[in-house]
Tab-separated table of C-alpha atoms in Angstrom:
chain	number	residue	atom	x	y	z
B	997	UNK	CA	122.113	41.945	15.437
B	998	UNK	CA	123.271	38.167	14.534
B	999	UNK	CA	121.815	34.907	15.955
B	1000	UNK	CA	123.755	33.805	18.380
B	1001	UNK	CA	122.277	30.416	18.581
B	1002	UNK	CA	119.063	29.240	17.613
B	1003	UNK	CA	115.882	27.938	19.859
B	1004	UNK	CA	113.947	26.054	17.473
B	1005	UNK	CA	114.930	22.904	19.515
B	1006	UNK	CA	113.840	23.208	23.707
B	1007	UNK	CA	115.727	21.183	25.607
B	1008	UNK	CA	112.258	19.380	26.810
B	1009	UNK	CA	111.409	18.389	23.165
B	1010	UNK	CA	114.654	16.801	21.867
B	1011	UNK	CA	114.708	13.126	21.591
B	1012	UNK	CA	117.733	10.935	21.704
B	1013	UNK	CA	119.643	12.215	18.354
B	1014	UNK	CA	119.052	9.261	15.557
B	1015	UNK	CA	121.242	7.020	13.686
B	1016	UNK	CA	122.230	8.622	10.252
B	1017	UNK	CA	124.063	5.636	8.701
B	1018	UNK	CA	121.462	4.498	6.660
B	1019	UNK	CA	120.106	7.781	5.459
B	1020	UNK	CA	122.310	7.273	1.945
B	1021	UNK	CA	120.731	3.653	1.844
B	1022	UNK	CA	117.287	4.823	2.973
B	1023	UNK	CA	117.223	7.924	0.799
B	1024	UNK	CA	118.039	5.539	-2.508
B	1025	UNK	CA	114.567	3.589	-1.889
B	1026	UNK	CA	112.802	6.881	-1.175
B	1027	UNK	CA	114.200	7.944	-3.916
B	1028	UNK	CA	112.957	4.571	-6.034
B	1029	UNK	CA	109.173	5.398	-5.208
B	1030	UNK	CA	109.264	8.671	-5.413
B	1031	UNK	CA	111.392	10.288	-8.304
B	1032	UNK	CA	109.409	8.591	-10.967
B	1033	UNK	CA	106.391	9.948	-11.106
B	1034	UNK	CA	107.947	13.385	-9.806
B	1035	UNK	CA	109.835	12.931	-13.133
B	1036	UNK	CA	106.670	12.580	-15.283
B	1037	UNK	CA	105.467	15.685	-14.018
B	1038	UNK	CA	108.708	17.378	-14.822
B	1039	UNK	CA	108.563	15.629	-18.269
B	1040	UNK	CA	105.346	17.496	-18.593
B	1041	UNK	CA	105.833	20.329	-17.402
B	1042	UNK	CA	108.771	20.572	-19.830
B	1043	UNK	CA	106.146	19.836	-22.897
B	1044	UNK	CA	103.893	22.454	-21.786
B	1045	UNK	CA	106.125	25.558	-21.728
B	1046	UNK	CA	104.509	28.769	-20.251
B	1047	UNK	CA	106.482	32.055	-19.327
B	1048	UNK	CA	107.210	34.044	-16.520
B	1049	UNK	CA	103.532	34.782	-14.519
B	1050	UNK	CA	101.571	32.293	-16.888
B	1051	UNK	CA	102.145	29.079	-15.034
B	1052	UNK	CA	98.708	27.630	-15.223
B	1053	UNK	CA	99.052	24.074	-16.514
B	1054	UNK	CA	102.669	23.674	-14.198
B	1055	UNK	CA	101.445	25.214	-10.838
B	1056	UNK	CA	97.711	22.947	-11.603
B	1057	UNK	CA	99.658	19.633	-12.471
B	1058	UNK	CA	101.766	20.215	-9.152
B	1059	UNK	CA	98.478	21.068	-6.742
B	1060	UNK	CA	96.676	17.918	-8.704
B	1061	UNK	CA	99.557	15.893	-8.141
B	1062	UNK	CA	99.727	16.532	-3.804
B	1063	UNK	CA	95.765	16.466	-3.722
B	1064	UNK	CA	94.604	13.840	-6.005
B	1065	UNK	CA	97.169	11.726	-7.301
B	1066	UNK	CA	98.790	11.264	-4.243
B	1067	UNK	CA	96.675	12.895	-1.503
B	1068	UNK	CA	97.528	13.463	2.436
B	1069	UNK	CA	101.367	13.626	2.113
B	1070	UNK	CA	101.622	17.119	2.669
B	1071	UNK	CA	99.132	20.163	2.987
B	1072	UNK	CA	98.139	21.763	-0.188
B	1073	UNK	CA	97.690	26.071	-0.693
B	1074	UNK	CA	97.188	26.887	-4.206
B	1075	UNK	CA	97.467	30.089	-5.701
B	1076	UNK	CA	99.369	30.636	-1.824
B	1077	UNK	CA	99.926	34.678	-1.394
B	1078	UNK	CA	97.918	35.677	-3.837
B	1079	UNK	CA	100.479	35.048	-6.814
B	1080	UNK	CA	97.990	32.736	-9.354
B	1081	UNK	CA	100.675	30.628	-9.706
B	1082	UNK	CA	102.390	30.323	-6.995
B	1083	UNK	CA	101.714	27.243	-5.540
B	1084	UNK	CA	103.054	25.970	-0.870
B	1085	UNK	CA	103.420	22.339	0.661
B	1086	UNK	CA	103.600	22.013	4.167
B	1087	UNK	CA	104.509	18.944	6.408
B	1088	UNK	CA	104.896	17.935	10.071
B	1089	UNK	CA	106.339	15.069	11.536
B	1090	UNK	CA	106.130	15.422	15.405
B	1091	UNK	CA	106.933	11.652	17.767
B	1092	UNK	CA	105.267	10.318	20.195
B	1093	UNK	CA	108.448	10.729	21.590
B	1094	UNK	CA	108.954	14.188	21.286
B	1095	UNK	CA	107.189	16.873	24.354
B	1096	UNK	CA	107.650	20.211	22.723
B	1097	UNK	CA	105.540	21.983	20.243
B	1098	UNK	CA	105.091	22.162	16.812
B	1099	UNK	CA	106.612	25.761	16.876
B	1100	UNK	CA	110.037	24.060	18.589
B	1101	UNK	CA	110.242	21.663	15.511
B	1102	UNK	CA	113.281	22.854	13.206
B	1103	UNK	CA	112.466	23.405	9.849
B	1104	UNK	CA	113.771	23.822	5.944
B	1105	UNK	CA	112.717	24.766	3.174
B	1106	UNK	CA	112.561	23.940	-0.383
B	1107	UNK	CA	112.705	26.582	-3.469
B	1108	UNK	CA	111.108	25.134	-7.076
B	1109	UNK	CA	110.753	26.895	-10.283
B	1110	UNK	CA	109.282	26.383	-13.015
B	1111	UNK	CA	108.660	29.564	-15.733
B	1112	UNK	CA	109.949	29.178	-19.627
B	1113	UNK	CA	111.462	31.381	-21.999
B	1114	UNK	CA	109.896	33.048	-25.124
B	1115	UNK	CA	110.623	31.031	-27.736
B	1116	UNK	CA	112.250	28.669	-27.114
B	1117	UNK	CA	110.942	26.472	-23.748
B	1118	UNK	CA	112.909	25.404	-21.414
B	1119	UNK	CA	115.891	26.383	-21.847
B	1120	UNK	CA	116.619	27.267	-18.702
B	1121	UNK	CA	115.515	24.245	-17.799
B	1122	UNK	CA	113.198	24.932	-14.777
B	1123	UNK	CA	111.867	21.655	-15.259
B	1124	UNK	CA	114.171	20.368	-13.445
B	1125	UNK	CA	114.501	22.851	-10.427
B	1126	UNK	CA	110.075	22.229	-10.029
B	1127	UNK	CA	111.615	18.304	-10.073
B	1128	UNK	CA	114.269	18.758	-8.136
B	1129	UNK	CA	112.621	20.819	-4.989
B	1130	UNK	CA	109.884	18.158	-5.280
B	1131	UNK	CA	111.867	15.412	-4.655
B	1132	UNK	CA	114.484	16.033	-2.467
B	1133	UNK	CA	111.830	17.248	0.211
B	1134	UNK	CA	109.924	14.510	-0.934
B	1135	UNK	CA	112.848	12.415	0.133
B	1136	UNK	CA	113.237	14.791	3.162
B	1137	UNK	CA	109.362	14.074	4.451
B	1138	UNK	CA	109.761	10.104	4.658
B	1139	UNK	CA	113.256	9.460	5.891
B	1140	UNK	CA	112.099	11.847	8.628
B	1141	UNK	CA	109.182	9.476	8.963
B	1142	UNK	CA	111.307	6.514	8.799
B	1143	UNK	CA	114.141	7.680	11.646
B	1144	UNK	CA	111.721	9.469	13.457
B	1145	UNK	CA	113.062	12.456	13.427
B	1146	UNK	CA	110.805	15.966	14.535
B	1147	UNK	CA	111.099	18.389	11.083
B	1148	UNK	CA	109.039	20.839	9.208
B	1149	UNK	CA	109.489	21.134	6.163
B	1150	UNK	CA	108.250	23.797	3.089
B	1151	UNK	CA	108.385	23.809	-0.626
B	1152	UNK	CA	107.266	27.129	-2.142
B	1153	UNK	CA	106.914	27.298	-6.044
B	1154	UNK	CA	108.252	30.531	-7.399
B	1155	UNK	CA	106.703	31.151	-10.188
B	1156	UNK	CA	108.508	33.757	-12.502
B	1157	UNK	CA	112.198	33.639	-12.412
B	1158	UNK	CA	113.498	35.199	-15.315
B	1159	UNK	CA	111.106	38.594	-15.509
B	1160	UNK	CA	110.336	40.423	-12.718
B	1161	UNK	CA	111.629	38.268	-9.700
B	1162	UNK	CA	108.905	36.381	-7.957
B	1163	UNK	CA	110.929	35.702	-5.162
B	1164	UNK	CA	110.860	39.164	-4.238
B	1165	UNK	CA	107.214	39.806	-4.517
B	1166	UNK	CA	106.552	36.089	-2.603
B	1167	UNK	CA	109.516	38.077	-0.085
B	1168	UNK	CA	107.584	41.248	0.146
B	1169	UNK	CA	104.449	39.795	1.183
B	1170	UNK	CA	106.013	37.186	3.833
B	1171	UNK	CA	106.339	33.331	2.478
B	1172	UNK	CA	109.938	33.178	3.818
B	1173	UNK	CA	108.820	33.741	6.913
B	1174	UNK	CA	109.893	31.532	9.436
B	1175	UNK	CA	112.317	29.408	7.678
B	1176	UNK	CA	115.915	30.724	7.866
B	1177	UNK	CA	117.285	27.631	5.366
B	1178	UNK	CA	116.161	27.528	1.976
B	1179	UNK	CA	117.507	25.436	-0.543
B	1180	UNK	CA	117.325	24.562	-4.753
B	1181	UNK	CA	119.652	23.605	-7.318
B	1182	UNK	CA	120.033	24.782	-10.970
B	1183	UNK	CA	120.451	22.651	-14.068
B	1184	UNK	CA	123.583	24.473	-16.718
B	1185	UNK	CA	126.469	23.019	-18.333
B	1186	UNK	CA	128.378	22.673	-15.106
B	1187	UNK	CA	128.552	21.229	-11.878
B	1188	UNK	CA	129.720	24.401	-9.263
B	1189	UNK	CA	128.768	25.739	-5.603
B	1190	UNK	CA	129.490	29.512	-6.941
B	1191	UNK	CA	128.250	33.030	-6.548
B	1192	UNK	CA	125.566	34.422	-8.764
B	1193	UNK	CA	125.062	37.994	-10.191
B	1194	UNK	CA	123.760	41.126	-9.501
B	1195	UNK	CA	121.407	42.480	-12.499
B	1196	UNK	CA	119.223	44.616	-14.012
B	1197	UNK	CA	117.650	44.595	-17.005
B	1198	UNK	CA	117.152	48.310	-18.687
B	1199	UNK	CA	114.204	49.012	-21.656
B	1200	UNK	CA	115.726	51.682	-24.307
B	1201	UNK	CA	113.287	52.982	-26.991
B	1202	UNK	CA	114.781	54.574	-29.753
B	1203	UNK	CA	112.603	56.919	-32.444
B	1204	UNK	CA	113.285	58.247	-35.741
B	1205	UNK	CA	111.099	60.132	-38.142
B	1206	UNK	CA	111.546	57.307	-40.662
B	1207	UNK	CA	112.879	53.801	-39.928
B	1208	UNK	CA	116.252	54.463	-41.392
B	1209	UNK	CA	116.400	57.182	-38.751
B	1210	UNK	CA	115.693	54.939	-35.856
B	1211	UNK	CA	117.429	51.963	-36.887
B	1212	UNK	CA	120.784	54.141	-36.828
B	1213	UNK	CA	120.187	55.691	-33.096
B	1214	UNK	CA	119.752	52.412	-32.418
B	1215	UNK	CA	122.389	50.704	-33.325
B	1216	UNK	CA	124.694	54.786	-32.567
B	1217	UNK	CA	123.502	53.101	-28.554
B	1218	UNK	CA	124.670	49.983	-29.056
B	1219	UNK	CA	128.541	50.947	-30.024
B	1220	UNK	CA	128.059	53.125	-27.269
B	1221	UNK	CA	127.118	49.992	-24.888
B	1222	UNK	CA	130.112	47.890	-26.744
B	1223	UNK	CA	132.582	50.084	-26.048
B	1224	UNK	CA	131.783	50.725	-22.135
B	1225	UNK	CA	132.756	47.224	-22.204
B	1226	UNK	CA	136.089	48.002	-20.562
B	1227	UNK	CA	134.882	51.137	-18.749
B	1228	UNK	CA	132.089	50.143	-16.064
B	1229	UNK	CA	132.545	50.240	-12.445
B	1230	UNK	CA	132.452	47.590	-10.124
B	1231	UNK	CA	133.689	43.863	-10.847
B	1232	UNK	CA	132.969	41.854	-13.531
B	1233	UNK	CA	130.251	43.952	-14.862
B	1234	UNK	CA	128.356	43.756	-18.338
B	1235	UNK	CA	126.005	45.480	-19.873
B	1236	UNK	CA	124.983	42.916	-22.560
B	1237	UNK	CA	121.650	43.338	-25.730
B	1238	UNK	CA	119.572	40.676	-24.823
B	1239	UNK	CA	117.624	40.916	-27.449
B	1240	UNK	CA	117.050	41.207	-31.071
B	1241	UNK	CA	117.182	44.790	-31.901
B	1242	UNK	CA	113.360	45.427	-33.568
B	1243	UNK	CA	111.964	42.846	-31.074
B	1244	UNK	CA	111.217	42.393	-27.865
B	1245	UNK	CA	112.256	39.346	-25.691
B	1246	UNK	CA	113.221	40.009	-22.301
B	1247	UNK	CA	115.785	37.572	-21.195
B	1248	UNK	CA	117.062	35.917	-24.653
B	1249	UNK	CA	119.841	36.967	-26.401
B	1250	UNK	CA	119.569	36.153	-29.979
B	1251	UNK	CA	121.131	33.473	-31.847
B	1252	UNK	CA	120.114	34.769	-35.108
B	1253	UNK	CA	120.144	38.810	-36.261
B	1254	UNK	CA	118.421	40.169	-39.574
B	1255	UNK	CA	120.505	43.178	-40.516
B	1256	UNK	CA	119.940	45.221	-43.405
B	1257	UNK	CA	122.248	47.848	-45.743
B	1258	UNK	CA	121.154	50.088	-48.770
B	1259	UNK	CA	123.222	51.827	-50.793
B	1260	UNK	CA	126.277	49.683	-51.503
B	1261	UNK	CA	126.698	46.720	-53.316
B	1262	UNK	CA	126.318	43.384	-51.598
B	1263	UNK	CA	130.562	42.945	-52.901
B	1264	UNK	CA	131.155	46.082	-50.871
B	1265	UNK	CA	129.087	44.758	-48.130
B	1266	UNK	CA	130.334	41.172	-48.104
B	1267	UNK	CA	133.626	42.789	-48.029
B	1268	UNK	CA	133.538	44.667	-44.886
B	1269	UNK	CA	131.973	41.648	-42.770
B	1270	UNK	CA	134.406	39.297	-43.897
B	1271	UNK	CA	137.417	41.152	-42.862
B	1272	UNK	CA	135.557	41.663	-39.223
B	1273	UNK	CA	134.730	37.954	-38.675
B	1274	UNK	CA	137.821	36.295	-37.344
B	1275	UNK	CA	138.123	33.715	-34.242
B	1276	UNK	CA	136.496	36.217	-31.621
B	1277	UNK	CA	133.382	35.292	-33.193
B	1278	UNK	CA	133.329	31.636	-32.011
B	1279	UNK	CA	130.074	29.953	-33.769
B	1280	UNK	CA	128.650	32.467	-35.986
B	1281	UNK	CA	127.908	32.581	-39.269
B	1282	UNK	CA	126.364	34.441	-41.922
B	1283	UNK	CA	125.254	34.578	-45.390
B	1284	UNK	CA	124.412	37.512	-47.541
B	1285	UNK	CA	121.738	38.569	-49.980
B	1286	UNK	CA	120.304	40.710	-52.170
B	1287	UNK	CA	117.047	42.248	-50.928
B	1288	UNK	CA	114.444	44.422	-52.621
B	1289	UNK	CA	112.733	45.650	-49.172
B	1290	UNK	CA	114.442	48.815	-50.784
B	1291	UNK	CA	116.132	50.226	-53.433
B	1292	UNK	CA	119.663	48.596	-53.707
B	1293	UNK	CA	118.799	46.287	-50.488
B	1294	UNK	CA	121.221	44.051	-49.355
B	1295	UNK	CA	120.542	41.772	-46.327
B	1296	UNK	CA	122.645	39.971	-43.646
B	1297	UNK	CA	121.532	36.716	-41.390
B	1298	UNK	CA	123.698	36.318	-38.881
B	1299	UNK	CA	124.141	33.030	-37.202
B	1300	UNK	CA	125.728	31.814	-33.663
B	1301	UNK	CA	125.553	31.262	-29.998
B	1302	UNK	CA	123.064	33.255	-27.875
B	1303	UNK	CA	121.726	32.816	-24.367
B	1304	UNK	CA	123.924	33.682	-21.285
B	1305	UNK	CA	126.509	32.242	-23.867
B	1306	UNK	CA	126.924	35.020	-25.979
B	1307	UNK	CA	127.894	37.501	-22.795
B	1308	UNK	CA	131.477	35.917	-22.666
B	1309	UNK	CA	132.041	35.551	-26.917
B	1310	UNK	CA	131.129	37.826	-29.794
B	1311	UNK	CA	128.043	37.429	-30.625
B	1312	UNK	CA	125.957	37.727	-33.882
B	1313	UNK	CA	124.355	41.041	-32.976
B	1314	UNK	CA	127.724	42.240	-32.402
B	1315	UNK	CA	128.636	41.621	-35.538
B	1316	UNK	CA	126.025	43.596	-37.031
B	1317	UNK	CA	127.474	46.069	-34.730
B	1318	UNK	CA	130.967	46.042	-35.765
B	1319	UNK	CA	129.171	45.876	-39.445
B	1320	UNK	CA	127.248	49.110	-39.045
B	1321	UNK	CA	130.563	50.628	-37.438
B	1322	UNK	CA	132.830	49.802	-40.374
B	1323	UNK	CA	130.454	51.793	-42.262
B	1324	UNK	CA	129.384	54.571	-40.482
B	1325	UNK	CA	132.729	55.437	-39.987
B	1326	UNK	CA	133.731	54.279	-43.452
B	1327	UNK	CA	133.072	58.031	-45.025
B	1328	UNK	CA	131.137	56.752	-47.604
B	1329	UNK	CA	128.507	58.525	-48.581
B	1330	UNK	CA	124.547	57.479	-48.717
B	1331	UNK	CA	124.300	54.103	-46.772
B	1332	UNK	CA	121.208	53.525	-44.307
B	1333	UNK	CA	120.362	51.040	-42.511
B	1334	UNK	CA	117.402	48.532	-42.228
B	1335	UNK	CA	115.919	45.253	-40.685
B	1336	UNK	CA	114.458	42.554	-43.226
B	1337	UNK	CA	110.680	41.932	-43.095
B	1338	UNK	CA	110.130	45.146	-40.511
B	1339	UNK	CA	111.017	48.395	-42.624
B	1340	UNK	CA	107.592	50.271	-41.189
B	1341	UNK	CA	108.540	50.454	-37.647
B	1342	UNK	CA	109.882	53.988	-36.334
B	1343	UNK	CA	110.564	53.068	-32.454
B	1344	UNK	CA	112.845	49.919	-31.717
B	1345	UNK	CA	113.037	48.599	-27.753
B	1346	UNK	CA	116.891	47.643	-27.192
B	1347	UNK	CA	117.240	46.138	-23.367
B	1348	UNK	CA	120.044	46.053	-22.398
B	1349	UNK	CA	121.116	43.711	-19.531
B	1350	UNK	CA	123.391	45.159	-16.741
B	1351	UNK	CA	125.168	42.696	-14.465
B	1352	UNK	CA	127.787	43.109	-12.336
B	1353	UNK	CA	129.513	40.745	-9.750
B	1354	UNK	CA	127.959	42.214	-6.656
B	1355	UNK	CA	124.648	44.197	-4.955
B	1356	UNK	CA	126.171	47.693	-4.290
B	1357	UNK	CA	127.655	48.107	-7.997
B	1358	UNK	CA	124.667	47.856	-9.948
B	1359	UNK	CA	123.539	51.555	-9.158
B	1360	UNK	CA	126.737	52.989	-10.532
B	1361	UNK	CA	127.182	50.465	-13.356
B	1362	UNK	CA	123.200	51.008	-14.579
B	1363	UNK	CA	124.168	55.137	-14.179
B	1364	UNK	CA	127.324	54.694	-16.863
B	1365	UNK	CA	124.965	53.236	-18.974
B	1366	UNK	CA	122.320	55.003	-19.141
B	1367	UNK	CA	123.886	58.407	-18.895
B	1368	UNK	CA	125.811	56.926	-21.930
B	1369	UNK	CA	122.876	56.557	-24.249
B	1370	UNK	CA	120.246	59.002	-22.672
B	1371	UNK	CA	121.280	61.316	-25.604
B	1372	UNK	CA	120.111	58.362	-28.446
B	1373	UNK	CA	117.354	57.545	-26.444
B	1374	UNK	CA	113.609	58.520	-26.679
B	1375	UNK	CA	112.798	56.789	-22.851
B	1376	UNK	CA	114.671	54.393	-20.817
B	1377	UNK	CA	113.532	52.230	-18.200
B	1378	UNK	CA	114.172	50.010	-15.738
B	1379	UNK	CA	112.728	46.421	-14.028
B	1380	UNK	CA	113.692	45.146	-10.539
B	1381	UNK	CA	117.665	44.872	-9.667
B	1382	UNK	CA	118.031	41.015	-9.038
B	1383	UNK	CA	120.477	41.012	-5.594
B	1384	UNK	CA	123.490	39.125	-6.371
B	1385	UNK	CA	123.550	35.524	-4.110
B	1386	UNK	CA	126.766	34.917	-1.974
B	1387	UNK	CA	127.827	31.478	-0.951
B	1388	UNK	CA	127.407	30.462	2.733
B	1389	UNK	CA	129.592	27.278	3.489
B	1390	UNK	CA	128.005	25.194	6.063
B	1391	UNK	CA	125.919	23.847	3.693
B	1392	UNK	CA	127.946	23.851	0.985
B	1393	UNK	CA	130.535	22.428	2.468
B	1394	UNK	CA	128.817	19.405	3.473
B	1395	UNK	CA	127.008	19.557	-0.202
B	1396	UNK	CA	130.196	18.728	-1.882
B	1397	UNK	CA	131.261	16.366	0.479
B	1398	UNK	CA	127.939	14.058	-0.612
B	1399	UNK	CA	128.842	14.647	-4.323
B	1400	UNK	CA	132.316	13.209	-3.641
B	1401	UNK	CA	130.973	10.347	-2.274
B	1402	UNK	CA	130.309	6.577	-3.631
B	1403	UNK	CA	126.772	7.272	-3.151
B	1404	UNK	CA	126.803	10.842	-5.082
B	1405	UNK	CA	128.847	9.267	-8.223
B	1406	UNK	CA	132.221	9.728	-6.213
B	1407	UNK	CA	131.546	13.097	-8.961
B	1408	UNK	CA	134.859	14.956	-8.348
B	1409	UNK	CA	134.331	17.587	-10.816
B	1410	UNK	CA	132.134	19.149	-8.325
B	1411	UNK	CA	134.291	21.844	-6.101
B	1412	UNK	CA	133.466	26.065	-5.615
B	1413	UNK	CA	133.808	28.705	-8.746
B	1414	UNK	CA	134.614	32.064	-7.867
B	1415	UNK	CA	132.739	33.117	-11.183
B	1416	UNK	CA	129.031	34.412	-10.982
B	1417	UNK	CA	127.708	33.250	-14.781
B	1418	UNK	CA	124.184	34.589	-13.902
B	1419	UNK	CA	121.799	35.646	-12.138
B	1420	UNK	CA	118.939	34.481	-10.106
B	1421	UNK	CA	115.765	36.040	-8.348
B	1422	UNK	CA	116.854	33.622	-4.590
B	1423	UNK	CA	119.038	36.607	-4.283
B	1424	UNK	CA	116.113	38.483	-2.717
B	1425	UNK	CA	115.561	35.888	-0.210
B	1426	UNK	CA	119.047	35.440	0.759
B	1427	UNK	CA	119.068	39.277	1.506
B	1428	UNK	CA	122.517	39.476	1.601
B	1429	UNK	CA	124.424	42.396	3.609
B	1430	UNK	CA	128.827	42.849	2.298
B	1431	UNK	CA	131.631	44.633	4.204
B	1432	UNK	CA	132.132	47.728	1.744
B	1433	UNK	CA	135.220	46.994	1.430
B	1434	UNK	CA	136.524	43.495	2.023
B	1435	UNK	CA	133.143	42.069	0.677
B	1436	UNK	CA	133.005	40.189	3.142
B	1437	UNK	CA	129.685	38.256	4.069
B	1438	UNK	CA	128.391	39.971	7.331
B	1439	UNK	CA	125.112	38.398	6.886
B	1440	UNK	CA	121.501	37.272	5.624
B	1441	UNK	CA	117.959	37.223	6.108
B	1442	UNK	CA	117.795	33.595	5.360
B	1443	UNK	CA	120.180	31.326	3.919
B	1444	UNK	CA	119.845	30.292	0.689
B	1445	UNK	CA	121.983	27.396	-0.883
B	1446	UNK	CA	121.679	27.188	-4.564
B	1447	UNK	CA	124.295	24.503	-6.853
B	1448	UNK	CA	124.120	24.872	-10.147
B	1449	UNK	CA	125.032	21.481	-11.352
B	1450	UNK	CA	125.452	19.818	-14.941
B	1451	UNK	CA	122.964	18.078	-17.380
B	1452	UNK	CA	125.309	17.480	-20.723
B	1453	UNK	CA	126.079	14.319	-21.101
B	1454	UNK	CA	129.881	13.833	-22.495
B	1455	UNK	CA	129.023	11.532	-25.294
B	1456	UNK	CA	129.662	12.810	-29.226
B	1457	UNK	CA	126.032	13.793	-30.147
B	1458	UNK	CA	124.473	14.821	-27.272
B	1459	UNK	CA	123.067	18.258	-26.976
B	1460	UNK	CA	124.648	20.208	-25.029
B	1461	UNK	CA	124.734	24.030	-24.900
B	1462	UNK	CA	124.443	26.868	-22.134
B	1463	UNK	CA	121.098	28.180	-20.144
B	1464	UNK	CA	118.984	30.827	-22.162
B	1465	UNK	CA	120.324	28.569	-25.669
B	1466	UNK	CA	117.760	26.647	-28.145
B	1467	UNK	CA	119.892	23.696	-27.917
B	1468	UNK	CA	119.602	23.864	-23.840
B	1469	UNK	CA	115.697	23.285	-24.526
B	1470	UNK	CA	116.717	19.706	-25.980
B	1471	UNK	CA	119.748	19.108	-23.063
B	1472	UNK	CA	117.247	19.160	-20.261
B	1473	UNK	CA	114.959	17.294	-21.704
B	1474	UNK	CA	117.391	13.698	-21.867
B	1475	UNK	CA	117.389	10.593	-19.748
B	1476	UNK	CA	120.635	11.736	-18.406
B	1477	UNK	CA	119.510	15.244	-17.416
B	1478	UNK	CA	117.335	13.369	-14.777
B	1479	UNK	CA	119.578	10.982	-13.639
B	1480	UNK	CA	121.534	14.142	-12.750
B	1481	UNK	CA	118.237	15.499	-11.098
B	1482	UNK	CA	117.868	12.639	-8.992
B	1483	UNK	CA	121.403	12.649	-7.374
B	1484	UNK	CA	121.517	16.191	-6.924
B	1485	UNK	CA	117.566	15.887	-5.274
B	1486	UNK	CA	119.234	13.558	-2.783
B	1487	UNK	CA	121.703	15.115	-1.552
B	1488	UNK	CA	119.918	17.852	-1.209
B	1489	UNK	CA	117.646	15.871	1.173
B	1490	UNK	CA	120.457	13.887	3.085
B	1491	UNK	CA	121.565	17.873	3.968
B	1492	UNK	CA	118.103	18.349	4.806
B	1493	UNK	CA	117.638	16.065	7.402
B	1494	UNK	CA	120.890	16.154	8.614
B	1495	UNK	CA	120.239	20.022	9.788
B	1496	UNK	CA	116.713	19.158	10.322
B	1497	UNK	CA	117.946	16.176	13.430
B	1498	UNK	CA	121.530	18.053	14.500
B	1499	UNK	CA	120.662	21.178	16.433
B	1500	UNK	CA	124.373	22.164	16.088
B	1501	UNK	CA	124.828	21.674	12.371
B	1502	UNK	CA	121.079	24.558	12.329
B	1503	UNK	CA	122.859	26.632	14.648
B	1504	UNK	CA	126.371	26.262	12.182
B	1505	UNK	CA	124.567	26.909	9.053
B	1506	UNK	CA	121.908	29.931	10.830
B	1507	UNK	CA	124.513	31.975	12.536
B	1508	UNK	CA	124.766	35.521	10.207
B	1509	UNK	CA	120.974	34.364	10.008
B	1510	UNK	CA	119.688	38.392	11.307
B	1511	UNK	CA	117.667	38.312	13.818
């Protein structure tokens, strides 16, 4: 059953509607007061990156900020819902003229992420997500007080977005209960309101009697995965190896691959690689040298784009796969393969990031991938699938209108996009149900608004990359990126106040929420 009306504001509790004509200017004034301190905290989080479930410093910074530095603004719950690095902030404003109960006061939620990536820090920009959530909530909080609007706000600090779906675990223990509307914003390289992919990671182990056997088996499997690209079921489905063979860095696509060939001369290997490296390998280059790890060893060091960007282009790993394919299919005898500097291991792990546009396609895509490599792998395990995130128009339309107006920089580049660029564990919160045939959105567990905003400054020499590329960590530290976050947070704060103030808008926003 879909919610037909919302009983958050009882008739007896409604006060005269506030005049919101001054809200944009008021939020700018509030931002001048609250944003600098929150920005400093975000910069501290960026300077001390912590991977999923290990975000103790970030957690403590936020808790201390609202219990010691600025006490009394929020009810603060550290280690919320049994998760050591989750936190919760709660605020209620009940004007003197509001005669209803506190439960009748409308409520809205903000989500904040703050985990980093192993080895490359805040290369997904989650220092900006926690800043955006705290800033938007803080601006909305003060605006409710200044405009005498009844409202409740909840901020949920959600650890472990990158690896095992922290929001899924929080949903399972009821953290999102009682709040039907949740908002956040994610930094990236371009502005868009767009869906997000469904994702599941398949971790495969490859074992050999010798190191060379293990490398050959792993690369044989990688060839099979590569050849699946055009035959995967579903919409916009991909299966991308997300780490260097021989390493185990979940959710980090390698920018550098070391690949060794034994039994051929340097000139023979170089000729093969040169024949493969065409303009479809955007930004990929290599160096080649003789290697003393094995007899007649030649080592390739292949470098190029990593991160999510490599999913749409041929990556360094892809060049090593095609080199392996060319050398094994040429009929050349006595050729073997090794990982330079790592020649003793006989078990190699490779993670395949399986992604598709719609959640319902994840299982058939995963089955295709795992069945393809099952004869090669000694074992395959999977993590918890991330559901896709769907776009919901009422909040999106209002946000886009704000980003196009003068108070938010007249940003004409903000629009809808049908492209799902990556995955997010916010899909656990939304829990969307779609028509099996048309893919039309039928209902949701919660409304989730998740715009992606660009933080790359369009000037020569400014660092700019895509999420999960090391350069994006530098992008997420620029003054320009913090300015972009302030604008987006201010727009989200305005949307939140408008939803809380207008029961009709709240009903429209939540009409697909399941009861």
